[in-house]
Structures are given as structure tokens and as C-alpha cells.
Coordinates of C-alpha atoms and ligand atoms in Angstrom, one line a residue:
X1 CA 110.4 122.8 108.0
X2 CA 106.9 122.8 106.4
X3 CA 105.7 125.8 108.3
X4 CA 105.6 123.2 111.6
X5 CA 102.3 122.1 110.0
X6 CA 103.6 117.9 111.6
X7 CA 104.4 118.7 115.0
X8 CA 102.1 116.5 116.3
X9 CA 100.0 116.0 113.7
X10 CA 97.6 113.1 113.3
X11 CA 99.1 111.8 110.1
X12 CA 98.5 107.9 108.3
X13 CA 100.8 106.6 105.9
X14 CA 100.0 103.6 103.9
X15 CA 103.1 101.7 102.5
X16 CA 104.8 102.7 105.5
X17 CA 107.1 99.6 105.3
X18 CA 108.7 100.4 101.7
X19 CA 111.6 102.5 100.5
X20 CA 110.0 106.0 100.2
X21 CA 107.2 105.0 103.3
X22 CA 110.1 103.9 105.4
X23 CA 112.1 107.4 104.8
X24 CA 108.7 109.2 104.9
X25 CA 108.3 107.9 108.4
X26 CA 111.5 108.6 109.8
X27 CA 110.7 112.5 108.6
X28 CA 107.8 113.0 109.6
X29 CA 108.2 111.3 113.3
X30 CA 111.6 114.1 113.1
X31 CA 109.5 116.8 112.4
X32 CA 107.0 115.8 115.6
X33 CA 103.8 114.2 113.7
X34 CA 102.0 111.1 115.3
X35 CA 102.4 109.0 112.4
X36 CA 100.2 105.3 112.1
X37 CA 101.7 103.4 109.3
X38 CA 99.4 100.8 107.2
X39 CA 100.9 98.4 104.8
X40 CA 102.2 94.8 104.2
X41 CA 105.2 93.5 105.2
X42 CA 108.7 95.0 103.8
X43 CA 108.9 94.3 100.1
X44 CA 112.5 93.3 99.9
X45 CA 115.2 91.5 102.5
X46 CA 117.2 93.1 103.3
X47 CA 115.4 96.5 103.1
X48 CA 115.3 100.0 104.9
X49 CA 111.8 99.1 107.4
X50 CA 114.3 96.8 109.1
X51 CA 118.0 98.1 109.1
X52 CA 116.8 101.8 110.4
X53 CA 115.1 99.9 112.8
X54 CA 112.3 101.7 112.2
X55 CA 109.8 99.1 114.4
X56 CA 111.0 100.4 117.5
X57 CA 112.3 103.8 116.7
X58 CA 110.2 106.0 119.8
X59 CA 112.7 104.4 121.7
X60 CA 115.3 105.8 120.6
X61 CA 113.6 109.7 119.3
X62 CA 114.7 112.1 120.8
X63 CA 112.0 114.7 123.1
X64 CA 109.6 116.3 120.6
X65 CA 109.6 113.5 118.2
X66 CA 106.2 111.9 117.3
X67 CA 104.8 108.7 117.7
X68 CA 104.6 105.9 115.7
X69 CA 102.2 102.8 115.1
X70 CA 103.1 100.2 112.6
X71 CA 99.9 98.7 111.5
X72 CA 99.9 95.2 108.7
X73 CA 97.3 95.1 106.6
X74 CA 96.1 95.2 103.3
X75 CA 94.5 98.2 101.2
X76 CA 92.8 95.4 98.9
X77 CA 90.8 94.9 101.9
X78 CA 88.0 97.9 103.3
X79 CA 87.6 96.5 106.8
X80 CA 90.8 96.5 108.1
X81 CA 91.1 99.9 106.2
X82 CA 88.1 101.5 107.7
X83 CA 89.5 100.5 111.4
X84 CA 92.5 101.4 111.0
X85 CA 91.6 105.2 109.9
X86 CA 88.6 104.9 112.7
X87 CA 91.3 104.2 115.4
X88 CA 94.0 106.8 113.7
X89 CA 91.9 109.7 112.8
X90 CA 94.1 111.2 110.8
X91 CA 94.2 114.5 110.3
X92 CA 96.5 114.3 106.5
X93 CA 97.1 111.0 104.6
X94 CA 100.1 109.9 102.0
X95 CA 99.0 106.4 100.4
X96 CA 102.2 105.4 99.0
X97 CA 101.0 101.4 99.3
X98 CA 101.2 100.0 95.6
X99 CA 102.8 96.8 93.8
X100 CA 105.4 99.3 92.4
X101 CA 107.4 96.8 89.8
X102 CA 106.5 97.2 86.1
X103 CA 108.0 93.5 85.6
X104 CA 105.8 91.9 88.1
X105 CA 103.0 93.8 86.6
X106 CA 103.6 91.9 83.7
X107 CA 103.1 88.5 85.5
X108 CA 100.7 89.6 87.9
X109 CA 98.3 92.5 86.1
X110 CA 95.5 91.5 88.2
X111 CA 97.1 91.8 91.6
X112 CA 98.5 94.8 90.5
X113 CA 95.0 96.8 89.3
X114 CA 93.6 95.4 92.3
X115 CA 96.2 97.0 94.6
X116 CA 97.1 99.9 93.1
X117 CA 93.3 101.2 91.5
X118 CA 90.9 99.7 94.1
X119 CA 93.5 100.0 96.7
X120 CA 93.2 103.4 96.1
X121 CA 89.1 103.6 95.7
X122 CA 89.2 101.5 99.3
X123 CA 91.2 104.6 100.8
X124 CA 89.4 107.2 99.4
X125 CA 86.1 105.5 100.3
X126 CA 87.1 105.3 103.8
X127 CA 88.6 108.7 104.0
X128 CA 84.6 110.0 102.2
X129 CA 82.8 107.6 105.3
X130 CA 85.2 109.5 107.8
X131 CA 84.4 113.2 106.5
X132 CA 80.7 112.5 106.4
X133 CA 81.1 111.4 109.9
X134 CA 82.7 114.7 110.5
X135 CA 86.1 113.0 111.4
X136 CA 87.9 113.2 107.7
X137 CA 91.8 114.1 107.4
X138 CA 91.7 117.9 106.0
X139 CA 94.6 116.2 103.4
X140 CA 95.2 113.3 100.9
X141 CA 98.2 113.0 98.9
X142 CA 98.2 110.1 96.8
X143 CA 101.5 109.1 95.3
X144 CA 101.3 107.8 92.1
X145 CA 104.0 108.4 89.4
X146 CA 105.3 110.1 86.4
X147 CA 104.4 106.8 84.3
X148 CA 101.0 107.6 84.8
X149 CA 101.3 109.7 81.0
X150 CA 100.6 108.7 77.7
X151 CA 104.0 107.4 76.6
X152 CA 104.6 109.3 73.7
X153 CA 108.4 108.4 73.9
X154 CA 109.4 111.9 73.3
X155 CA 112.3 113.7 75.2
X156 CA 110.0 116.5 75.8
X157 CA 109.2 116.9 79.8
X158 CA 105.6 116.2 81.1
X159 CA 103.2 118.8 82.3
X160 CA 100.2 118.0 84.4
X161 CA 98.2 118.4 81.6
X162 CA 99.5 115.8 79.2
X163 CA 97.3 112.8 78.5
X164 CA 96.9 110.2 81.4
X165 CA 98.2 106.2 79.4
X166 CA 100.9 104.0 80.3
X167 CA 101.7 101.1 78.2
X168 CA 102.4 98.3 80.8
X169 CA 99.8 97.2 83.7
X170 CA 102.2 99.3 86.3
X171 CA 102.1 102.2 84.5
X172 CA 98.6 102.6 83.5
X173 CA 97.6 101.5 87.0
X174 CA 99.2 104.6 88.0
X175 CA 96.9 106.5 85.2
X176 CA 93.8 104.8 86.7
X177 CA 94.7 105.9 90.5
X178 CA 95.1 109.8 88.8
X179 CA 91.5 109.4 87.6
X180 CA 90.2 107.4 90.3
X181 CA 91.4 110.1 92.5
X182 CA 90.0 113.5 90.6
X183 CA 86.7 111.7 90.1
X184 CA 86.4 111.5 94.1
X185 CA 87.9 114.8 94.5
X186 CA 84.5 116.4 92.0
X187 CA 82.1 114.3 93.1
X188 CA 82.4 114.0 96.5
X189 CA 85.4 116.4 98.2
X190 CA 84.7 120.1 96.1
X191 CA 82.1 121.2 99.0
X192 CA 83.8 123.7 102.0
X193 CA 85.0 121.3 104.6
X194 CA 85.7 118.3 102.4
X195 CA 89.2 116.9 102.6
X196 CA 91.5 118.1 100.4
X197 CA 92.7 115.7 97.4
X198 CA 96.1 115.9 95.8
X199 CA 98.4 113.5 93.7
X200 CA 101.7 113.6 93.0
X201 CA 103.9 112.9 90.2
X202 CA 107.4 111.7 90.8
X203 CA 109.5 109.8 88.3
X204 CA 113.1 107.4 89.5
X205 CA 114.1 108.3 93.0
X206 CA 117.9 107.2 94.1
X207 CA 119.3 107.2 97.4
X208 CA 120.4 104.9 101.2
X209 CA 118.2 101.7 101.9
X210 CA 116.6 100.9 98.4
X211 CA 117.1 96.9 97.7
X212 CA 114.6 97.1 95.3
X213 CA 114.3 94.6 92.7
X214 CA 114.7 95.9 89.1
X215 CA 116.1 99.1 90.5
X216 CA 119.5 100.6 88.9
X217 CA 121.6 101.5 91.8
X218 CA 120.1 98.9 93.6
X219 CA 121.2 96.4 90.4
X220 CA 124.7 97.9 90.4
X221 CA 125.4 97.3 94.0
X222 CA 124.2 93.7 94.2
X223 CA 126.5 93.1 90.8
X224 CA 129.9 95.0 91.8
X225 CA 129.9 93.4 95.1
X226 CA 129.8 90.2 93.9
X227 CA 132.3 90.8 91.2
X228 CA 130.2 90.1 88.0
X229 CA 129.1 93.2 85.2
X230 CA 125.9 95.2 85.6
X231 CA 123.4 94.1 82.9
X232 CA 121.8 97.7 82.2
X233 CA 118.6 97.4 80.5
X234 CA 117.6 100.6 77.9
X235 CA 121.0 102.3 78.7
X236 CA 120.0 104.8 76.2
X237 CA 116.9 106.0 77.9
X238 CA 116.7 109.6 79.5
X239 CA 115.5 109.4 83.5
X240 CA 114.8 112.1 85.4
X241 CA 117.0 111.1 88.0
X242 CA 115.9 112.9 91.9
X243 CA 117.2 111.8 95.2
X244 CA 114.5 110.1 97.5
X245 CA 114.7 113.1 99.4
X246 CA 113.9 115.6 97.0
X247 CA 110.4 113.4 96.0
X248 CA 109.7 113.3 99.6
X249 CA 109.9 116.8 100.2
X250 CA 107.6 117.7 97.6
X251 CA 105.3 115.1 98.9
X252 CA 105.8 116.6 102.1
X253 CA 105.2 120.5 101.0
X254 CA 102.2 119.9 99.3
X255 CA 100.8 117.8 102.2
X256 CA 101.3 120.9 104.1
X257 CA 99.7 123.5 101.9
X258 CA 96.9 121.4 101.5
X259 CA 96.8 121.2 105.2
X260 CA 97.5 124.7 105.7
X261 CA 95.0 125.8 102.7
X262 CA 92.3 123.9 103.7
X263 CA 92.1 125.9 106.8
X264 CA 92.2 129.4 105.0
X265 CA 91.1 128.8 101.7
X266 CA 93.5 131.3 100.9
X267 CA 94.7 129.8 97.1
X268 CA 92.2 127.9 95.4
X269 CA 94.6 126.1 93.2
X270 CA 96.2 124.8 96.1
X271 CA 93.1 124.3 97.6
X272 CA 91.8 122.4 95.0
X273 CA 94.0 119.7 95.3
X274 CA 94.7 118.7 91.7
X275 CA 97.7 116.9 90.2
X276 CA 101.7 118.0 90.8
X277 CA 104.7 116.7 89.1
X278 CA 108.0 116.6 91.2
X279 CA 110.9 116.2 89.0
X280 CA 114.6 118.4 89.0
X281 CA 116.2 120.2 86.8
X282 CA 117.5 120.0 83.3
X283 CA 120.8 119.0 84.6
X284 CA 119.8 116.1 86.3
X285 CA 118.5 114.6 83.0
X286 CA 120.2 112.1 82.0
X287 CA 120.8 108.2 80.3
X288 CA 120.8 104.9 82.7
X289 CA 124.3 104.1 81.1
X290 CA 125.9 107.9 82.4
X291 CA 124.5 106.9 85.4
X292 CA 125.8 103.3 85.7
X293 CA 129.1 105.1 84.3
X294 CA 129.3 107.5 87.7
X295 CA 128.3 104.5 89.8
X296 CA 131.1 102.2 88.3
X297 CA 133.4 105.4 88.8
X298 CA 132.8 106.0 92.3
X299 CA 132.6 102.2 92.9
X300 CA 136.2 101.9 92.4
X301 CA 136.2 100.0 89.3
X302 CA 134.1 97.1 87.7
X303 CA 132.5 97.2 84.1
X304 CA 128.9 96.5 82.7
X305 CA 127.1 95.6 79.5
X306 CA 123.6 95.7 78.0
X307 CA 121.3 93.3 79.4
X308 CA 120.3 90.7 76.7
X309 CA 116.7 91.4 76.9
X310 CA 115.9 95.1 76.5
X311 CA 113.1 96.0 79.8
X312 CA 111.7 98.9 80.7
X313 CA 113.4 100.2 83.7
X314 CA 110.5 99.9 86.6
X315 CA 110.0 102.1 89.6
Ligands
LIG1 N1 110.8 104.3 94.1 C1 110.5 105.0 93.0 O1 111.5 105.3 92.2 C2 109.1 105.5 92.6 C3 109.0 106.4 91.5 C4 107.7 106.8 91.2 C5 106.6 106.5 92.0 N2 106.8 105.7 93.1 C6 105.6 105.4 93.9 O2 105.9 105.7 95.3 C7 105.2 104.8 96.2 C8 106.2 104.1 97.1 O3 107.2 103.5 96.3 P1 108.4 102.6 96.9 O4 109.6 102.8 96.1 O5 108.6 103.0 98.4 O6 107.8 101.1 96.8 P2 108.2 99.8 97.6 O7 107.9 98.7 96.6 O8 109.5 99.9 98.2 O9 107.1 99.8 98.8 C9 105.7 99.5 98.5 C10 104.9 99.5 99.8 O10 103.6 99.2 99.5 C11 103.2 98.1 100.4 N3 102.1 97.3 99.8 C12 102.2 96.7 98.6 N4 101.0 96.1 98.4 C13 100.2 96.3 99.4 C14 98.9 96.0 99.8 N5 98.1 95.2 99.0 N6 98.4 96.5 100.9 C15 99.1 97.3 101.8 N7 100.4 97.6 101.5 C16 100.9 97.2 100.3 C17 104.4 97.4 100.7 O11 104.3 96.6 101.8 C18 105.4 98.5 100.8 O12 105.3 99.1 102.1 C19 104.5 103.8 95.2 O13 103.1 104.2 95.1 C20 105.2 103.9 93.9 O14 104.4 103.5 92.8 C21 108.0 105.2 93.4

């Protein structure tokens, strides 16, 4: 898959330890790539990291698999940063490290800005100090998400064009990491040879090994199994629902055009980096409550209400 472009590639993942780092890991070591992970601990127990046993996975990989080194730190901090990409020399980079809960930005709008916009400055100032050592990755993809819009709380489906916003900290910290990262990608990566800068755009992801907090399926599981009704806040609002997966694989496709790109030069848009949604189809677009609805159906039984309070569903 992906034109072979990870067999034993040279590739750092920050935020290895979460849900979407932890399956991105797995992938990538499937598909043969050398992959150094960078982030703080797991963000939930129990949580994916852990029960895949992902720690002490090149044990059990099978010949042709890559290799994996699972690095703690934080992207708040530049030194640790800098060595770790010194020692790593990565050759593409997915920074997917982020304080990723909307409610949490509420209570901590600081921490989250400083993790998720100068987290993001931190990486991309490393990554310039590597290329203009001659050592730069010839790819960044920076994950941010589809709440990085102006919320204009229509049905109508965002294009990478539409106004960056958000109305909460998480959301607009997403914004600020979009223009964080084309402001590096003109100023400083638009020269031949300069890494290649893309972000991408994914809204809710669903799927094996997310305990998230605030998370739907995660909230139905957690309330079935102990016998009590899901509280569902905004059951009325339209997601568009995508399994991990699917966000993962885009991620993964334009890590590997960019890759692949950067070497040819062969389409600039590509090339260029720039800014990609990942979202499915029509069909997939649908309320939290049809959702629940399935869940509770495939569950075998159990019922849920709207929660009291009416919260924005985070991601
Ligand atoms: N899960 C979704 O539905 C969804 C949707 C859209 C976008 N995203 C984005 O995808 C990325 C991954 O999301 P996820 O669901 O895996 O999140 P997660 O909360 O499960 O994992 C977050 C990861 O970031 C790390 N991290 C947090 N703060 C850090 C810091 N200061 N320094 C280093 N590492 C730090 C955590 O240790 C963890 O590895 C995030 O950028 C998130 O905003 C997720």
C-alpha cells in the first residue's frame, strides 16, 4: 500500500501513545517503516498504547516489519524536541500530539494553546533547524481537524477554502496550528529542497481501542455495560462520522505523495503541501442520536436520553 513509500522509512510520530498515534504505529511498523514515536504518556486507562501492547511490539512483528522507539516527552518543550528529531532523522513526520478535548479546553485554555499552537511552532522550528542543516524530513503532515472552520452552523460540507474560526479554545487551537503551519510552509519551506508541509482535516473518527473521554461510542460502551442510559449530548447534530481507519489512510496517502512529490516535483499542488479535508460520503452523514440508535441496536438492548446539559461533542 502507499506505493511502498514506508518500507523502511525513517518516519516520527508525535502523539504516538494516543488513539489515532497508537493505530498509526501499528500501520506504519506493518507496512516496514522505522517509526520513533514522541509524546506523553497514554491519555486514558485503559487505552489502545497498552492493550495492543504496542511497547514491545518488534517482538512479536513479523520479518519485514519496522522498528519502533517509544520516546516520552513533551512538544511544549524544544529541547527534548530537537534531540529527539537529531537522534531520529526522520525522513516524514505526522504530529498528531495535541490536548484533543474541547471540554478540557474549556477548563484549561492555556494548556491547551500552549500544546496544540506552540507545540506545533516547537516542531516546525526543529524540523526548519534540521533542513538547514541538510538533515530535514522531505514530509510534514500535521493533523489538525475539521473544527479548525469558522462555525457557521450550517449543514453545508466544508471545503479547504472556507474561513479558519472555531468558537471554543480546542477548536480555534486547531485554526491557529492551520495558520501557524502555512505561515512556515511560505516563509521558510517554498524553496526546492525544503520539506514539504501539509495538514490535514479530519472530523469524528469511530472504531477498536478509543476510551476516550467525551467520546460517543466510547460514552455508550462505558454506560451499557454498567446498565445505566447514555446521556447523548446535541443528539440532533449532523457528524461526519469515518472509521479511524479511513482518517488514517488519508493521513497516510498524503504522507506519501508528499514524500514521493518532493522527490519529482511532478504535481505542484501536491507538492505544495497545502491543506486536505478527509471526510466520507454523503451517506455517512448523519445525527449523534441515529448513531447512539445503531449502537443501542447492536448492543442488544439498553436505552438513552439527552444529557441535561447540552455540550458540544469534542474530538
Ligand atoms: N479522535 C478524533 O475523532 C479526532 C478528530 C479530529 C482530529 N483529531 C486530531 O487527531 C490527533 C490525534 O487524536 P487522538 O484521538 O489520537 O487523541 P488522543 O487524545 O487519544 O491522543 C493525544 C496524544 O497526544 C499526546 N500529547 C498530549 N499532550 C502532549 C504534549 N504536551 N506533548 C507530547 N504529547 C502530548 C498524548 O500523550 C497522546 O499520545 C489530535 O491532533 C486530534 O486533535 C482527532
Amino acid at each position: 500500500m502507499f506505493g511502498d513509500v514506508y518500507a523502511h522509512r525513517r518516519v516520527f510520530v508525535t502523539g504516538h501513545t494516543g488513539f489515532k498515534g497508537s493505530w498509526l504505529t501499528l500501520w506504519l511498523l506493518d507496512l516496514g517503516a522505522n517509526v520513533t514515536g514522541y509524546s506523553l504518556g497514554p491519555p486514558t486507562e485503559p487505552n489502545l498504547f497498552e492493550a495492543a501492547r504496542i511497547g514491545t511490539v518488534e517482538a512479536r512483528l513479523p520479518m519485514g516489519a519496522g522498528r519502533f522507539t517509544d520516546l516520552r516527552a513533551d512538544v511544549r518543550e524544544r529541547h527534548p524536541l530537537r534531540q529527539a528529531l537529531e537522534m531520529a532523522a526522520p525522513e516524514i513526520v505526522f504530529h498528531l500530539a495535541a490536548q484533543t478535548l474541547v471540554r478540557r479546553s474549556h477548563a484549561e485554555p492555556h494548556l491547551t494553546y500552549q500544546t496544540n499552537v506552540m507545540g506545533t511552532v516547537n516542531l516546525l522550528e526543529e524540523v526548519r533547524a534540521l533542513a538547514a542543516s541538510g538533515r530535514g524530513p522531505r514530509a510534514v503532515v500535521n493533523v489538525t481537524s475539521d473544527k479548525c472552520y469558522e462555525n457557521q452552523e450550517t449543514s453545508h460540507a466544508y471545503v479547504e477554502s472556507d474561513p479558519l474560526g472555531g468558537f471554543d479554545p480546542y477548536s480555534s487551537s486547531k485554526g491557529c496550528s492551520e495558520l501557524v503551519t502555512a505561515a512556515y510552509r511560505q516563509s521558510f519551506f517554498n524553496a526546492p529542497g525544503m520539506p514539504r508541509v501539509a495538514t490535514a482535516r479530519a472530523g469524528n473518527v469511530i472504531g477498536g481501542g478509543d476510551w476516550g473521554e467525551d467520546r460517543i461510542l466510547p460514552d455508550c460502551a462505558r454506560a451499557l455495560s454498567a446498565g445505566v442510559p447514555v446521556e447523548v449530548r446535541s443528539p440532533g447534530a449532523v457528524r461526519p462520522w469515518q472509521h479511524v481507519l479511513e482518517s488514517l489512510s488519508g493521513y497516510l496517502w498524503l504522507g506519501a505523495n508528499l514524500w514521493r512529490r518532493a522527490a519529482d516535483d511532478a504535481d505542484e499542488e501536491v507538492a505544495s503541501g497545502g491543506a486536505w479535508n478527509f471526510g466520507p460520503g454523503p451517506e455517512a452523514t448523519v445525527t449523534v442520536h441515529e448513531v447512539v440508535e445503531h449502537f443501542v441496536t447492536a448492543w442488544g438492548g439498553g436505552e438513552w436520553r439527552p444529557a441535561p446539559e447540552a455540550a458540544e461533542q469534542p474530538q
